[in-house]
Short mmCIF file of C-alpha atoms in Angstrom, two decimals:
data_model
loop_
_atom_site.label_atom_id
_atom_site.label_comp_id
_atom_site.label_asym_id
_atom_site.label_seq_id
_atom_site.Cartn_x
_atom_site.Cartn_y
_atom_site.Cartn_z
CA MET A 30 74.63 118.90 73.48
CA THR A 31 71.73 122.16 72.94
CA GLU A 32 70.91 123.68 76.19
CA PHE A 33 67.51 124.32 76.81
CA LYS A 34 66.97 127.08 79.43
CA LYS A 35 63.72 127.12 81.56
CA PRO A 36 62.25 129.80 83.66
CA LYS A 37 63.85 129.42 87.04
CA ALA A 38 60.72 128.60 88.69
CA ARG A 39 61.58 125.23 87.99
CA ARG A 40 63.57 122.54 90.66
CA ILE A 41 66.61 120.60 89.34
CA VAL A 42 68.90 118.31 90.41
CA GLY A 43 72.59 118.54 89.28
CA GLY A 44 75.55 115.73 88.79
CA VAL A 45 79.00 116.14 88.73
CA ASP A 46 81.75 113.14 87.14
CA THR A 47 84.77 114.46 88.79
CA HIS A 48 88.29 114.76 87.48
CA ALA A 49 91.94 115.72 88.41
CA ASP A 50 91.87 118.73 86.21
CA THR A 51 87.88 119.23 84.92
CA HIS A 52 84.84 118.46 85.99
CA HIS A 53 81.89 117.27 84.19
CA ALA A 54 78.70 118.72 85.27
CA ALA A 55 74.86 117.97 84.39
CA VAL A 56 71.48 119.05 84.89
CA VAL A 57 68.22 117.56 84.81
CA LEU A 58 64.53 118.23 85.83
CA MET A 59 62.61 116.62 88.59
CA ASN A 60 60.70 114.95 86.00
CA GLY A 61 63.99 112.90 84.91
CA ARG A 62 64.52 114.87 81.68
CA ARG A 63 68.13 115.72 80.93
CA VAL A 64 68.57 119.68 80.46
CA ALA A 65 72.19 120.34 80.05
CA ASP A 66 76.35 119.65 80.61
CA ARG A 67 78.94 121.36 80.31
CA GLU A 68 82.83 120.69 81.26
CA PHE A 69 84.51 123.21 83.99
CA SER A 70 88.04 123.23 85.13
CA ALA A 71 89.10 122.46 88.19
CA THR A 72 89.74 125.46 89.92
CA ARG A 73 88.41 127.86 92.60
CA ALA A 74 86.65 130.07 89.04
CA GLY A 75 85.75 126.81 87.52
CA TYR A 76 83.81 125.77 91.08
CA ALA A 77 82.33 129.39 90.90
CA ASP A 78 80.95 128.86 87.52
CA LEU A 79 79.67 125.37 87.56
CA LEU A 80 77.40 126.93 90.67
CA GLU A 81 76.15 129.59 88.50
CA TRP A 82 75.59 127.48 85.78
CA MET A 83 73.37 124.88 87.30
CA ARG A 84 71.35 128.04 89.27
CA SER A 85 70.83 129.22 85.95
CA PHE A 86 68.55 126.37 84.75
CA GLY A 87 66.43 127.06 88.31
CA ARG A 88 66.48 126.36 91.66
CA LEU A 89 69.29 124.03 92.73
CA GLN A 90 67.75 121.10 95.22
CA ALA A 91 70.39 119.14 95.48
CA VAL A 92 74.05 118.02 93.72
CA GLY A 93 75.51 114.61 93.27
CA VAL A 94 79.23 114.35 93.53
CA GLU A 95 81.23 111.53 92.24
CA GLY A 96 84.44 111.12 94.37
CA THR A 97 83.85 113.23 97.09
CA GLY A 98 86.82 112.05 98.79
CA SER A 99 89.11 112.49 96.14
CA TYR A 100 89.17 114.29 93.07
CA GLY A 101 85.59 116.02 94.33
CA ALA A 102 86.51 117.22 97.54
CA ALA A 103 87.29 120.83 96.70
CA LEU A 104 84.31 120.68 94.96
CA ALA A 105 81.84 119.49 97.44
CA ARG A 106 83.43 122.24 99.86
CA HIS A 107 82.38 124.74 97.98
CA LEU A 108 78.93 123.68 97.08
CA SER A 109 78.31 123.30 100.75
CA ASP A 110 79.75 126.56 101.46
CA ALA A 111 77.46 127.99 99.02
CA GLU A 112 74.01 125.77 101.27
CA VAL A 113 73.65 123.84 98.49
CA LYS A 114 72.76 120.27 99.17
CA VAL A 115 75.56 117.83 98.33
CA VAL A 116 75.21 114.16 98.14
CA GLU A 117 77.70 111.25 97.51
CA VAL A 118 77.27 109.38 94.68
CA ASN A 119 79.20 105.90 93.78
CA ARG A 120 80.42 105.30 90.20
CA PRO A 121 77.90 103.30 88.02
CA ASP A 122 78.55 99.41 88.57
CA ARG A 123 80.08 97.36 85.30
CA GLN A 124 76.90 96.01 84.55
CA GLN A 125 75.43 99.49 84.04
CA ARG A 126 78.30 100.83 82.31
CA ARG A 127 78.11 98.02 79.33
CA ALA A 128 74.96 98.34 79.00
CA LYS A 129 74.42 101.95 78.84
CA GLY A 130 78.04 103.25 77.63
CA LYS A 131 80.86 105.45 79.31
CA SER A 132 81.73 109.20 78.78
CA ASP A 133 81.87 111.99 81.33
CA PRO A 134 78.47 113.44 79.78
CA LEU A 135 76.92 110.20 80.69
CA ASP A 136 78.87 109.97 84.13
CA SER A 137 77.47 113.17 85.55
CA TYR A 138 74.17 112.60 84.05
CA SER A 139 73.95 109.59 85.91
CA ALA A 140 75.03 110.79 89.24
CA ALA A 141 72.65 113.52 88.91
CA GLU A 142 69.59 110.50 87.95
CA ALA A 143 71.22 108.54 91.09
CA VAL A 144 69.71 111.57 93.53
CA LEU A 145 66.85 111.94 92.09
CA ALA A 146 65.77 108.41 92.08
CA ASP A 147 67.12 108.55 95.99
CA ARG A 148 69.39 105.71 95.03
CA ALA A 149 72.38 108.17 96.39
CA ARG A 150 71.60 109.30 99.98
CA ALA A 151 75.06 109.49 101.69
CA VAL A 152 76.03 112.80 103.29
CA PRO A 153 79.78 113.29 102.47
CA LYS A 154 82.52 114.35 104.92
CA SER A 155 82.45 117.95 105.15
CA GLY A 156 86.90 118.00 105.76
CA ASN A 157 86.91 121.86 106.89
CA GLY A 158 87.52 121.10 110.91
CA LEU A 159 89.49 119.04 112.97
CA ALA A 160 89.16 115.46 111.62
CA GLU A 161 90.52 116.75 108.03
CA SER A 162 93.27 117.54 110.05
CA ILE A 163 93.70 114.43 112.11
CA ARG A 164 93.69 112.56 108.28
CA VAL A 165 96.32 114.31 106.96
CA LEU A 166 98.60 113.82 110.02
CA HIS A 167 97.52 109.98 110.36
CA LEU A 168 98.55 109.64 106.60
CA ILE A 169 101.75 110.71 106.72
CA ARG A 170 102.64 109.14 110.10
CA ALA A 171 101.31 105.52 108.10
CA GLY A 172 103.37 106.33 105.23
CA ALA A 173 106.51 106.95 107.61
CA VAL A 174 105.94 103.93 109.45
CA LYS A 175 105.97 101.55 106.30
CA ALA A 176 109.16 103.35 104.93
CA ARG A 177 110.83 102.72 107.97
CA THR A 178 109.76 98.94 108.08
CA ALA A 179 111.35 98.65 104.66
CA CYS A 180 114.35 100.60 105.83
CA LEU A 181 114.98 98.45 108.28
CA ASN A 182 114.17 95.22 106.04
CA GLU A 183 116.24 96.51 103.36
CA LEU A 184 119.34 96.93 106.04
CA GLN A 185 118.19 93.36 107.61
CA ALA A 186 118.79 92.10 103.86
CA LEU A 187 122.13 94.02 103.30
CA LEU A 188 123.86 92.48 106.34
CA VAL A 189 122.92 89.23 104.72
CA THR A 190 125.63 89.43 102.01
CA ALA A 191 127.82 91.76 103.61
CA PRO A 192 131.34 91.09 104.35
CA ALA A 193 131.87 88.39 107.31
CA GLU A 194 133.70 90.75 109.55
CA LEU A 195 130.51 93.49 109.29
CA ARG A 196 128.33 90.45 110.10
CA GLU A 197 130.06 89.64 113.19
CA GLN A 198 130.17 93.04 114.40
CA LEU A 199 126.40 94.14 113.88
CA GLY A 200 125.09 90.59 114.79
CA GLY A 201 122.69 89.96 116.84
CA LEU A 202 121.45 94.08 116.82
CA LYS A 203 117.74 94.71 115.94
CA LYS A 204 115.83 97.47 114.73
CA ALA A 205 117.07 100.88 116.79
CA ARG A 206 120.36 99.81 118.19
CA LEU A 207 121.10 98.16 114.61
CA ALA A 208 120.72 101.57 113.13
CA ASP A 209 122.63 103.19 115.92
CA ALA A 210 125.42 100.65 115.32
CA CYS A 211 125.53 101.38 111.18
CA SER A 212 125.43 105.27 112.05
CA ARG A 213 128.97 104.60 113.27
CA LEU A 214 130.48 103.29 110.73
CA ARG A 215 133.75 104.71 109.33
CA PRO A 216 133.96 103.82 105.50
CA SER A 217 137.39 104.85 103.99
CA ALA A 218 137.22 106.65 100.42
CA ASP A 219 138.10 103.69 98.57
CA LEU A 220 134.61 103.03 97.17
CA ALA A 221 135.86 100.73 94.83
CA ASP A 222 136.30 97.68 98.03
CA PRO A 223 132.97 96.54 98.31
CA ALA A 224 132.97 96.31 102.37
CA GLN A 225 133.77 100.17 102.02
CA SER A 226 130.79 100.68 100.02
CA VAL A 227 128.02 98.18 102.28
CA LYS A 228 129.50 100.34 105.29
CA VAL A 229 128.92 103.42 103.12
CA ALA A 230 124.88 102.05 102.32
CA LEU A 231 124.71 100.78 105.87
CA ARG A 232 125.21 104.53 107.21
CA HIS A 233 122.42 106.12 104.92
CA LEU A 234 120.16 103.27 105.52
CA ALA A 235 120.82 103.85 109.44
CA GLY A 236 120.41 108.04 108.54
CA ARG A 237 116.84 107.20 106.71
CA TYR A 238 115.87 105.19 109.91
CA ARG A 239 116.88 107.43 112.43
CA ALA A 240 114.97 110.18 110.29
CA LEU A 241 111.99 108.66 110.10
CA SER A 242 111.81 107.31 113.48
CA ALA A 243 111.90 111.55 114.30
CA GLU A 244 109.32 111.91 111.77
CA ILE A 245 106.97 109.29 113.38
CA ASP A 246 107.47 110.61 116.93
CA ALA A 247 106.91 114.18 116.17
CA THR A 248 103.84 113.13 114.30
CA TYR A 249 102.27 111.18 117.11
CA ASP A 250 102.80 113.57 119.69
CA GLN A 251 100.86 116.44 116.92
CA LEU A 252 98.18 113.75 116.48
CA LYS A 253 97.62 113.16 120.22
CA THR A 254 97.23 117.07 120.62
CA LEU A 255 94.92 117.07 118.65
CA VAL A 256 92.83 114.10 119.34
CA GLU A 257 92.62 115.92 122.36
CA GLN A 258 91.10 118.78 121.31
CA ALA A 259 88.78 116.86 119.14
CA ARG A 260 87.76 114.21 121.07
CA PRO A 261 89.02 114.33 124.86
CA GLU A 262 87.03 110.92 125.55
CA LEU A 263 88.46 108.53 123.03
CA PRO A 264 91.75 108.02 124.85
CA ALA A 265 89.99 107.31 128.17
CA ILE A 266 88.06 104.14 126.87
CA LYS A 267 90.00 101.11 127.81
CA GLY A 268 91.97 99.49 124.81
CA VAL A 269 91.99 102.92 122.36
CA GLY A 270 95.12 104.30 122.46
CA VAL A 271 96.12 107.97 119.92
CA GLU A 272 96.43 105.51 116.76
CA THR A 273 92.69 104.27 117.17
CA ALA A 274 91.59 107.04 118.45
CA ALA A 275 92.97 109.33 115.66
CA GLN A 276 91.38 106.98 112.78
CA LEU A 277 87.83 106.75 113.75
CA PRO A 278 87.31 110.38 114.06
CA VAL A 279 88.69 110.46 110.31
CA THR A 280 86.18 107.55 109.10
CA CYS A 281 83.21 109.49 110.62
CA GLY A 282 84.60 113.19 109.39
CA ASP A 283 83.70 117.00 110.98
CA ASN A 284 80.27 116.12 110.52
CA PRO A 285 79.47 112.46 112.56
CA GLU A 286 75.92 113.60 112.41
CA ARG A 287 75.24 112.55 109.08
CA LEU A 288 75.50 108.96 110.70
CA SER A 289 72.11 109.09 111.66
CA SER A 290 72.11 105.64 113.77
CA GLU A 291 74.85 103.13 115.25
CA GLY A 292 73.81 100.44 112.64
CA SER A 293 75.22 103.31 110.30
CA PHE A 294 78.03 103.57 112.10
CA ALA A 295 78.50 99.85 112.57
CA ALA A 296 78.24 99.88 108.53
CA LEU A 297 80.79 102.00 108.01
CA CYS A 298 83.28 100.14 110.09
CA GLY A 299 82.07 96.89 108.46
CA VAL A 300 80.80 95.18 111.46
CA SER A 301 77.41 94.86 110.73
CA PRO A 302 76.00 91.69 109.61
CA VAL A 303 74.67 91.24 106.07
CA PRO A 304 71.49 89.52 105.68
CA ALA A 305 72.37 86.36 103.08
CA SER A 306 69.10 84.12 103.39
CA SER A 307 67.43 82.37 100.84
CA GLY A 308 64.07 80.24 101.03
CA ARG A 309 64.11 78.29 104.72
CA THR A 310 67.38 79.40 105.69
CA ARG A 311 68.16 82.21 107.62
CA ARG A 312 71.20 83.38 107.86
CA HIS A 313 74.10 86.40 107.99
CA ARG A 314 77.09 87.06 106.41
CA LEU A 315 80.65 88.97 107.35
CA ASN A 316 80.44 92.45 106.23
CA HIS A 317 83.05 92.85 103.96
CA GLY A 318 82.58 96.57 103.89
CA GLY A 319 83.05 99.97 105.19
CA ASP A 320 86.03 101.68 106.01
CA ARG A 321 88.69 98.94 106.81
CA GLN A 322 91.16 101.02 108.51
CA ALA A 323 88.01 101.39 110.95
CA ASN A 324 87.62 97.72 111.08
CA ARG A 325 91.13 97.33 112.11
CA ALA A 326 91.29 99.91 114.81
CA LEU A 327 87.97 98.49 116.81
CA TYR A 328 89.71 94.66 116.43
CA VAL A 329 92.72 96.31 117.81
CA VAL A 330 90.74 97.55 120.74
CA VAL A 331 88.91 94.10 120.90
CA LEU A 332 92.20 92.59 121.52
CA SER A 333 93.14 94.88 123.74
CA ARG A 334 90.47 93.81 126.26
CA MET A 335 90.52 90.40 125.51
CA SER A 336 94.15 90.32 127.35
CA CYS A 337 93.62 92.48 129.78
CA GLY A 338 89.85 93.22 130.86
CA PRO A 339 88.41 90.56 132.66
CA PRO A 340 84.78 91.58 131.87
CA THR A 341 85.98 90.76 128.26
CA ARG A 342 87.66 87.76 128.57
CA ALA A 343 85.16 86.31 130.68
CA TYR A 344 82.66 86.87 128.01
CA VAL A 345 85.02 84.93 125.91
CA GLU A 346 85.22 82.21 128.16
CA ARG A 347 80.96 82.20 127.76
CA GLY A 348 80.83 82.22 124.38
CA THR A 349 83.88 79.46 123.68
CA ALA A 350 81.70 77.17 126.09
CA GLU A 351 78.42 77.72 123.83
CA GLY A 352 80.56 76.89 121.02
CA LEU A 353 81.49 80.20 119.19
CA SER A 354 84.92 80.15 117.62
CA LYS A 355 87.58 82.53 118.53
CA ARG A 356 86.59 84.69 115.29
CA GLU A 357 83.25 84.83 115.96
CA ILE A 358 83.34 86.07 119.26
CA ILE A 359 85.91 88.64 117.72
CA ARG A 360 83.36 89.85 115.29
CA CYS A 361 80.26 90.10 118.32
CA LEU A 362 82.89 92.05 120.16
CA LYS A 363 83.60 94.67 117.58
CA ARG A 364 80.26 95.50 117.07
CA TYR A 365 79.70 95.88 120.93
CA VAL A 366 82.56 98.31 120.99
CA ALA A 367 80.94 99.81 117.72
CA ARG A 368 78.43 100.44 119.58
CA GLN A 369 80.11 102.17 122.82
CA LEU A 370 82.42 104.28 120.44
CA TYR A 371 79.43 105.36 118.72
CA LYS A 372 77.94 107.13 122.15
CA VAL A 373 81.51 109.08 122.76
CA ILE A 374 82.24 109.71 118.79
CA VAL A 375 78.57 110.89 117.48
CA ARG A 376 76.51 111.53 120.56
CA PRO A 377 78.93 112.89 122.92
CA GLN A 378 76.33 115.02 124.61
CA ALA A 379 74.99 111.87 126.20
CA PRO A 380 77.28 109.51 126.96
CA ALA A 381 75.91 106.05 127.92
CA ALA A 382 77.39 103.67 130.72
CA GLU A 383 80.15 101.22 129.62
CA SER A 384 78.58 97.72 129.55
CA PRO A 385 80.66 94.76 131.38
CA VAL A 386 81.50 93.54 128.63
CA LEU A 387 83.41 96.39 126.73
CA SER A 388 85.23 96.51 129.77
#
């Protein structure tokens, strides 16, 4: 479209629709008037050109960026390093897209207008510290755990149709012992024989299982070291292991101060009740949003305390006597745990005393 440049004294807001290879940027005035849009390459040079282009239209107040956790992560870091306020923008909902259409220029303008109208307020993760290092190691470890489980399932499925001799030899063995036994098989060179081919396949699967186990153990030690550097208080809390202590800083990011209250942290973890009232009905429903991996981490902490924490078990007994179901009790406990962990992760300088219920 035609670009109209005005004096640099005016204030502007930017919006960016991000993709793998290109980013589409747009500029709007503070009164909502659309000024210009342009496409840039998703490279360091492209990020510099994008910022320079936006600033050529006036004083840049903020930039709304779609996908700050994926395609827009590098751009968000570049803008933050240049001391530009970055706001995370969700993509337009389906109803809005049906009404206004879908294109890269429209999406970039929509991002800028969401910031201007204060519909978008979230501060993205900075992704430049220990939390980002923990995230990438935690990600590959989780993938290795899934791959090892799939490998073990494949190995056991192969044994179901294996010759009777092999089934009797390996019967009753589980996991690491089964993998060790399969690695000691000695097939002959005659792969035309199904029995020998099965032995070869079992040896390959056993080698894969052992390699994945070694990777999982190595990344566990690396995660433990990083967690102790980032948040040494977390592993000391009852029920919080290395996995949980790694997931929660990842959820908050390297700039946890972006979470203004423990209620916002609870919402981010999906443990804050959502109002669902209408007319004379006053009720709340379960929060299905938030980071589900963080929600799972809180769930693991609660289960651990319910099994071996006397104060928590007393709380469960009291809640049961009052007519609450086990699921409702767990939801309440997850909210309590979120409140405690918020004070450690986001406000570590002023830790509060632990509630007896959380012990």
